[in-house]
C-alpha positions in Angstrom: 10.4 91.6 190.8 11.0 88.4 192.6 13.7 87.3 190.1 15.4 90.7 190.5 15.3 90.6 194.3 16.3 86.9 194.4 19.3 87.6 192.1 20.7 90.1 194.5 21.6 87.4 197.0 20.5 86.7 200.6 19.5 89.9 202.4 20.7 92.3 199.6 17.3 92.8 198.1 16.2 94.8 201.3 19.0 97.2 200.9 19.0 97.7 197.1 16.0 99.8 195.9 14.2 98.4 192.8 11.6 100.4 190.9 9.5 100.1 187.9 9.5 102.4 184.8 7.1 102.3 182.0 6.2 104.4 178.9 2.7 104.3 177.3 1.3 100.8 177.5 4.4 99.8 179.5 3.4 102.5 181.9 0.1 100.6 182.4 2.2 97.6 183.3 4.3 99.6 185.7 1.2 101.0 187.3 -0.3 97.6 187.6 2.9 96.3 189.3 2.8 99.3 191.6 -0.8 98.8 192.6 -1.3 95.0 192.6 1.9 93.6 194.1 2.0 90.8 196.6 4.1 91.1 199.7 7.8 91.5 199.0 7.0 92.1 195.3 6.2 95.7 196.0 8.6 98.0 194.0 10.3 100.8 196.0 9.1 103.5 193.5 7.4 103.8 190.2 7.9 106.1 187.2 5.1 106.5 184.6 5.9 108.4 181.4 2.9 109.2 179.2 1.4 106.1 180.8 -2.0 104.6 180.3 -3.8 104.1 183.6 -7.4 104.1 182.1 -7.8 101.5 179.4 -11.1 103.1 178.3 -9.4 106.1 177.0 -9.2 107.4 174.3 -12.4 106.0 172.9 -10.7 105.5 169.4 -7.7 103.8 170.9 -6.7 100.3 170.0 -7.0 99.1 173.6 -10.7 98.3 172.7 -11.9 98.2 176.3 -15.3 99.1 175.0 -15.3 95.6 173.4 -14.2 93.8 176.5 -10.4 93.7 176.2 -8.8 94.6 178.4 -11.7 94.9 180.7 -12.3 97.8 182.9 -10.8 95.9 185.8 -7.5 96.7 184.2 -7.8 100.4 185.1 -5.2 101.0 187.7 -6.6 104.3 189.3 -9.0 102.4 191.5 -6.2 100.1 192.6 -4.1 102.9 194.2 -3.8 102.5 197.9 -1.6 103.7 200.8 0.8 100.8 200.0 1.5 102.1 196.5 5.1 103.1 196.2 6.2 106.8 195.5 5.3 108.0 192.0 7.1 110.1 189.5 4.9 110.9 186.5 5.6 112.8 183.3 3.3 113.6 180.4 3.3 116.2 177.6 0.6 118.8 177.2 0.5 117.7 173.6 -0.2 114.1 174.1 -3.5 113.1 172.7 -3.3 109.4 173.2 -2.6 109.1 176.9 -3.6 112.6 177.9 -3.0 114.3 181.2 -6.7 114.8 181.8 -7.7 111.1 181.0 -4.8 109.2 182.5 -2.1 111.1 184.5 -4.3 113.4 186.4 -6.7 110.8 187.8 -3.8 108.5 188.8 -1.8 111.3 190.4 -5.0 112.5 192.3 -5.6 108.9 193.5 -2.0 108.7 194.7 -2.1 112.0 196.5 -5.4 111.0 198.1 -3.9 107.8 199.3 -0.9 109.7 200.8 1.6 108.3 198.2 4.5 110.8 197.7 4.0 112.0 194.2 5.9 114.2 191.7 4.5 115.3 188.3 6.0 116.9 185.3 3.4 118.3 182.9 5.0 120.3 180.1 5.2 120.7 176.4 7.5 117.9 175.2 5.8 116.8 172.0 3.3 114.2 170.9 2.8 110.8 172.4 6.0 108.9 172.2 8.2 112.0 172.6 11.9 111.4 173.3 13.7 111.4 176.6 13.9 115.2 177.0 15.4 117.3 179.9 12.0 118.6 180.7 11.2 115.4 182.5 14.5 113.5 182.7 16.3 116.1 184.9 13.4 116.4 187.4 13.2 112.6 187.4 17.0 112.2 188.3 16.5 114.8 191.1 13.5 112.9 192.4 15.5 109.6 192.4 18.4 111.3 194.2 16.1 112.9 196.8 14.4 109.6 197.4 17.8 107.9 198.0 17.3 105.5 195.1 20.4 106.6 193.2 23.5 108.4 194.5 
């Protein structure tokens, strides 16, 4: 985030919104960046698409948290605060790897509880790794426009 904002030139970083977007394990990294930032490194918004926020699920998953890597401290739900940037989240009802119940719902609930503006798309879009379908991309575009992050 620092490199992106630094590359914008003096003062430009304050006027150019920068967000993070992540899918699956990349969604875990995006949620980490949105909840553990330092000072000016806070993204303006974050978008999590079938993201992992709980490294302990599912129990058969290759994350292997039950064996100590990554540790439970990598779960991002407890890291949500009132400083977490606005969230757009999307997950398929057919996703059995990063399910709504185990990952998206707790993260969205934590964001709402902390007063973080949150938008969720929960719809039938296919299994984990589904393509960029209108069911979530169109609402995401509208959300970005409403937030003033794109014109």
